[in-house]
C-alpha cells in the first residue's frame, strides 16, 4: 500500500507545509498590526517600542542595538534621543569599557514597556482558549522552528 502522507522536502513543500507557512505569515502580520497599535497608544512608534523592549532586557551599546533592530546606528541614535527626551531611556557608561556609552531603560521606560506588552490583544484570547498541553506543544514547535532549546 502506498502512503498518502507526503513528507516535506526543501525543494517542493507539501500542501500542509504551504498552509502552515501562510498561517505563520498571517499571525506575524496580525501581531505587527497589534504591536503598532499598542505602541501608538503609548505615543511610541513601533521602532521606539521595540528598542525600549530590548533595553528592558539589558543595557546595550548603540551598535548592538542597531544589529538587533537591523538598522543603521544613526537611526538608533535618533530613536534613543527621542526616548531619552521622554525620560524612558538614559545613556550610561559601559561598566566593561567606560569609553563606550550604553542605552538603558529607566524605571519609567520599564513601566511603559510592561504596559505596552500587557496591552497587546492579538492572540491573548485564542491562546487562552487552548489547553495548557496545546500551548506547551505550540511553544515547543515554535522553539523548534527557531532552533531555541
XYZ file of N, CA and C in Angstrom:
447
model
N 0.832 -1.178 0.000
C 0.000 0.000 0.000
C 0.879 1.245 0.000
N 0.491 2.231 -0.781
C 1.260 3.457 -0.908
C 0.751 4.474 0.104
N 1.673 5.123 0.791
C 1.297 6.125 1.785
C 0.778 7.381 1.093
N -0.291 7.940 1.646
C -0.844 9.174 1.083
C -0.286 10.401 1.791
N 0.474 10.190 2.840
C 1.072 11.326 3.539
C 2.393 11.644 2.878
N 2.558 12.896 2.543
C 3.839 13.272 1.946
C 4.699 13.915 3.009
N 5.980 13.773 2.847
C 6.895 14.419 3.780
C 7.420 15.677 3.115
N 7.566 16.756 3.894
C 8.046 17.992 3.301
C 9.471 17.822 2.808
N 9.748 18.431 1.676
C 11.115 18.449 1.178
C 11.435 19.895 0.854
N 12.685 20.270 1.017
C 13.049 21.687 0.928
C 12.813 22.279 -0.454
N 12.734 21.439 -1.491
C 12.553 21.956 -2.843
C 11.081 22.066 -3.231
N 10.258 21.137 -2.777
C 8.836 21.101 -3.129
C 8.011 20.817 -1.884
N 7.678 21.866 -1.137
C 6.913 21.633 0.087
C 5.518 21.093 -0.226
N 5.021 20.258 0.662
C 3.681 19.695 0.508
C 2.636 20.752 0.845
N 1.377 20.476 0.575
C 0.314 21.455 0.782
C 0.147 21.824 2.252
N 0.362 20.892 3.168
C 0.258 21.197 4.596
C 1.332 22.211 5.000
N 2.552 21.985 4.538
C 3.641 22.917 4.850
C 3.333 24.297 4.295
N 2.830 24.362 3.064
C 2.475 25.653 2.472
C 1.377 26.351 3.273
N 0.400 25.589 3.744
C -0.671 26.167 4.551
C -0.121 26.706 5.871
N 0.779 25.950 6.516
C 1.379 26.392 7.778
C 2.174 27.684 7.554
N 2.924 27.736 6.452
C 3.698 28.947 6.141
C 2.761 30.142 5.975
N 1.657 29.961 5.276
C 0.681 31.041 5.099
C 0.096 31.472 6.441
N -0.227 30.515 7.293
C -0.782 30.833 8.606
C 0.231 31.578 9.476
N 1.488 31.171 9.422
C 2.530 31.880 10.174
C 2.623 33.317 9.675
N 2.567 33.503 8.359
C 2.605 34.855 7.795
C 1.449 35.704 8.282
N 0.265 35.122 8.366
C -0.909 35.855 8.851
C -0.756 36.197 10.337
N -0.242 35.267 11.123
C -0.008 35.527 12.556
C 0.985 36.679 12.714
N 2.076 36.647 11.947
C 3.093 37.704 12.035
C 2.481 39.055 11.659
N 1.712 39.097 10.580
C 1.088 40.351 10.141
C 0.147 40.903 11.214
N -0.675 40.036 11.782
C -1.602 40.492 12.830
C -0.867 40.936 14.080
N 0.204 40.220 14.446
C 0.989 40.619 15.616
C 1.586 42.000 15.400
N 2.189 42.232 14.214
C 2.789 43.543 13.935
C 1.741 44.655 13.977
N 0.570 44.390 13.431
C -0.510 45.379 13.453
C -0.890 45.715 14.891
N -1.065 44.695 15.715
C -1.423 44.896 17.123
C -0.305 45.626 17.859
N 0.956 45.260 17.581
C 2.104 45.873 18.230
C 2.179 47.359 17.895
N 1.972 47.704 16.612
C 2.000 49.109 16.189
C 0.885 49.899 16.879
N -0.317 49.300 16.976
C -1.432 49.975 17.653
C -1.129 50.176 19.142
N -0.591 49.157 19.783
C -0.252 49.264 21.208
C 0.827 50.323 21.416
N 1.813 50.358 20.532
C 2.866 51.374 20.630
C 2.265 52.769 20.493
N 1.371 52.943 19.511
C 0.744 54.254 19.283
C -0.056 54.699 20.504
N -0.699 53.754 21.197
C -1.451 54.102 22.412
C -0.538 54.659 23.499
N 0.749 54.340 23.407
C 1.734 54.856 24.358
C 2.567 55.978 23.733
N 2.062 56.537 22.630
C 2.737 57.626 21.899
C 4.146 57.223 21.469
N 4.297 55.959 21.044
C 5.572 55.442 20.548
C 5.392 54.940 19.120
N 6.478 54.988 18.362
C 6.476 54.303 17.075
C 6.801 52.832 17.344
N 6.579 51.995 16.373
C 6.931 50.580 16.530
C 8.413 50.404 16.822
N 9.257 51.176 16.125
C 10.711 51.072 16.331
C 11.091 51.503 17.749
N 10.464 52.573 18.237
C 10.746 53.014 19.604
C 10.335 51.946 20.612
N 9.182 51.337 20.393
C 8.691 50.306 21.313
C 9.611 49.093 21.296
N 10.060 48.674 20.112
C 10.969 47.514 20.033
C 12.283 47.811 20.741
N 12.829 49.008 20.520
C 14.087 49.376 21.161
C 13.918 49.407 22.684
N 12.835 49.992 23.141
C 12.579 50.053 24.578
C 12.454 48.646 25.164
N 11.776 47.764 24.466
C 11.644 46.378 24.938
C 12.997 45.696 25.043
N 13.856 45.915 24.047
C 15.203 45.331 24.095
C 15.984 45.853 25.298
N 15.865 47.156 25.550
C 16.615 47.751 26.656
C 16.082 47.325 28.015
N 14.866 46.832 28.064
C 14.330 46.312 29.333
C 14.993 44.993 29.693
N 15.556 44.313 28.699
C 16.262 43.057 28.964
C 17.659 43.316 29.501
N 18.329 44.326 28.910
C 19.696 44.667 29.328
C 20.113 45.965 28.647
N 20.985 46.748 29.288
C 21.550 47.927 28.608
C 22.412 47.460 27.433
N 22.355 48.211 26.337
C 23.097 47.820 25.135
C 23.771 49.023 24.491
N 24.963 48.801 23.917
C 25.583 49.874 23.135
C 24.815 50.078 21.821
N 24.961 51.261 21.246
C 24.217 51.620 20.041
C 24.432 50.629 18.894
N 25.655 50.218 18.678
C 25.937 49.309 17.549
C 25.206 47.975 17.709
N 25.182 47.464 18.948
C 24.459 46.204 19.174
C 22.957 46.383 19.019
N 22.461 47.518 19.462
C 21.045 47.821 19.265
C 20.721 47.857 17.769
N 21.579 48.510 17.004
C 21.364 48.615 15.551
C 21.349 47.226 14.917
N 22.273 46.368 15.325
C 22.287 44.994 14.772
C 21.012 44.254 15.138
N 20.581 44.373 16.384
C 19.376 43.660 16.837
C 18.129 44.167 16.126
N 18.099 45.479 15.832
C 16.940 46.072 15.160
C 17.083 46.055 13.636
N 18.264 45.587 13.171
C 18.540 45.517 11.736
C 18.376 46.888 11.060
N 19.062 47.880 11.635
C 19.047 49.218 11.054
C 20.407 49.883 11.279
N 20.553 51.066 10.744
C 21.803 51.813 10.855
C 21.966 52.402 12.265
N 23.213 52.444 12.762
C 23.442 53.043 14.083
C 22.918 54.480 14.193
N 22.987 55.251 13.098
C 22.492 56.637 13.157
C 20.982 56.672 13.422
N 20.239 55.679 12.905
C 18.798 55.603 13.182
C 18.557 55.328 14.664
N 19.378 54.439 15.221
C 19.240 54.080 16.638
C 19.522 55.297 17.512
N 20.514 56.083 17.139
C 20.838 57.288 17.912
C 19.629 58.216 17.983
N 18.944 58.405 16.862
C 17.756 59.254 16.840
C 16.634 58.703 17.702
N 16.438 57.396 17.641
C 15.389 56.766 18.449
C 15.718 56.914 19.938
N 16.964 56.658 20.296
C 17.383 56.791 21.695
C 17.225 58.242 22.147
N 17.600 59.198 21.285
C 17.442 60.618 21.638
C 15.988 60.936 21.996
N 15.044 60.456 21.161
C 13.624 60.748 21.401
C 13.130 60.074 22.684
N 13.558 58.828 22.919
C 13.145 58.130 24.138
C 13.782 58.758 25.372
N 15.017 59.229 25.223
C 15.706 59.886 26.331
C 14.997 61.199 26.689
N 14.541 61.933 25.682
C 13.830 63.194 25.927
C 12.528 62.962 26.699
N 11.953 61.778 26.555
C 10.723 61.435 27.282
C 10.998 60.788 28.644
N 12.269 60.597 28.975
C 12.619 60.002 30.259
C 12.456 58.488 30.301
N 12.410 57.839 29.122
C 12.214 56.394 29.070
C 13.535 55.630 28.953
N 14.563 56.333 28.498
C 15.879 55.730 28.273
C 16.926 56.714 28.756
N 18.061 56.175 29.200
C 19.199 57.031 29.553
C 20.480 56.414 29.028
N 21.432 57.278 28.754
C 22.756 56.801 28.329
C 23.629 56.685 29.582
N 24.408 55.598 29.642
C 25.282 55.356 30.788
C 26.626 54.867 30.262
N 27.680 55.070 31.034
C 28.964 54.480 30.633
C 28.873 52.955 30.737
N 29.466 52.266 29.793
C 29.515 50.802 29.819
C 30.440 50.386 30.956
N 29.960 49.547 31.893
C 30.816 49.134 33.013
C 32.077 48.399 32.554
N 32.009 47.744 31.384
C 33.162 46.988 30.883
C 34.166 47.895 30.181
N 33.714 49.026 29.638
C 34.591 49.951 28.918
C 33.983 51.342 29.040
N 34.490 52.132 29.962
C 33.890 53.429 30.279
C 33.934 54.420 29.122
N 34.695 54.095 28.061
C 34.723 54.969 26.877
C 33.468 54.780 26.030
N 32.767 53.652 26.233
C 31.584 53.311 25.448
C 30.333 53.669 26.250
N 29.342 54.208 25.560
C 28.052 54.505 26.197
C 27.063 53.395 25.834
N 26.238 53.036 26.810
C 25.155 52.090 26.564
C 23.840 52.818 26.819
N 22.813 52.360 26.152
C 21.469 52.877 26.411
C 20.802 51.901 27.370
N 20.073 52.444 28.332
C 19.385 51.622 29.335
C 17.994 52.182 29.567
N 17.045 51.294 29.794
C 15.681 51.723 30.113
C 15.668 52.292 31.525
N 14.946 53.368 31.705
C 14.738 53.918 33.046
C 13.593 53.148 33.698
N 13.336 53.425 34.970
C 12.208 52.743 35.618
C 10.898 53.102 34.913
N 10.764 54.349 34.462
C 9.565 54.750 33.703
C 9.512 54.013 32.358
N 10.664 53.849 31.727
C 10.718 53.107 30.464
C 10.296 51.658 30.652
N 10.724 51.037 31.740
C 10.316 49.652 32.022
C 8.816 49.575 32.302
N 8.281 50.593 32.983
C 6.844 50.624 33.254
C 6.057 50.738 31.952
N 6.491 51.629 31.049
C 5.805 51.812 29.769
C 5.901 50.537 28.936
N 7.068 49.911 28.894
C 7.245 48.674 28.118
C 6.352 47.562 28.660
N 6.245 47.461 29.982
C 5.386 46.449 30.591
C 3.924 46.720 30.233
N 3.521 47.970 30.315
C 2.156 48.352 29.974
C 1.861 48.052 28.502
N 2.819 48.344 27.645
C 2.661 48.056 26.217
C 2.481 46.552 26.008
N 3.339 45.769 26.626
C 3.267 44.310 26.490
C 1.917 43.781 26.976
N 1.437 44.329 28.086
C 0.160 43.885 28.644
C -1.026 44.317 27.787
N -0.844 45.371 26.981
C -1.950 45.856 26.161
C -2.044 45.138 24.815
N -1.093 44.261 24.504
C -1.168 43.504 23.252
C -2.358 42.558 23.340
N -3.276 42.709 22.417
C -4.514 41.925 22.468
C -4.462 40.689 21.562
N -3.744 40.806 20.442
C -3.750 39.714 19.485
C -3.246 38.422 20.131
N -3.958 37.384 19.899
C -3.614 36.022 20.340
C -3.898 35.747 21.811
N -4.150 36.777 22.627
C -4.389 36.518 24.045
C -5.599 35.604 24.237
N -6.736 35.967 23.638
C -7.938 35.139 23.793
C -7.805 33.786 23.098
N -7.324 33.756 21.841
C -7.165 32.433 21.211
C -6.229 31.515 22.005
N -5.140 32.070 22.536
C -4.214 31.244 23.324
C -4.867 30.792 24.627
N -5.655 31.661 25.237
C -6.338 31.294 26.484
C -7.341 30.165 26.231
N -7.838 30.061 24.995
C -8.788 29.009 24.646
C -8.136 27.650 24.442
N -6.811 27.625 24.373
C -6.095 26.350 24.225
C -5.819 25.765 25.609
N -5.750 24.451 25.665
C -5.374 23.809 26.927
C -3.894 24.085 27.202
N -3.474 23.851 28.422
C -2.062 24.044 28.747
C -1.188 23.142 27.876
N -1.628 21.909 27.659
C -0.872 20.978 26.815
C -0.738 21.487 25.385
N -1.814 22.084 24.857
C -1.759 22.636 23.497
C -0.817 23.840 23.427
N -0.841 24.690 24.467
C 0.068 25.846 24.493
C 1.518 25.386 24.613
N 1.768 24.354 25.412
C 3.123 23.810 25.537
C 3.578 23.241 24.199
N 2.698 22.500 23.510
C 3.047 21.920 22.205
C 3.336 23.027 21.191
N 2.528 24.076 21.200
C 2.754 25.202 20.290
C 4.073 25.886 20.608
N 4.325 26.147 21.888
C 5.592 26.763 22.299
C 6.768 25.918 21.856
N 6.688 24.621 22.090
C 7.789 23.735 21.736
C 8.006 23.678 20.226
N 6.914 23.685 19.452
C 7.031 23.680 17.996
C 7.691 24.971 17.507
N 7.285 26.108 18.079
C 7.886 27.388 17.689
C 9.364 27.437 18.081
N 9.673 26.960 19.272
C 11.090 26.913 19.682
C 11.885 26.035 18.723
N 11.308 24.914 18.333
C 11.987 24.022 17.393
C 12.250 24.694 16.068
N 11.266 25.441 15.568
C 11.443 26.160 14.306
C 12.561 27.204 14.404
N 12.679 27.825 15.582
C 13.669 28.875 15.784
C 15.025 28.327 16.232
N 15.082 27.030 16.508
C 16.341 26.448 16.972
C 16.678 26.846 18.388
N 15.638 27.160 19.181
C 15.835 27.556 20.580
C 15.512 26.339 21.447
N 16.395 26.055 22.342
C 16.181 24.891 23.218
C 15.492 25.297 24.481
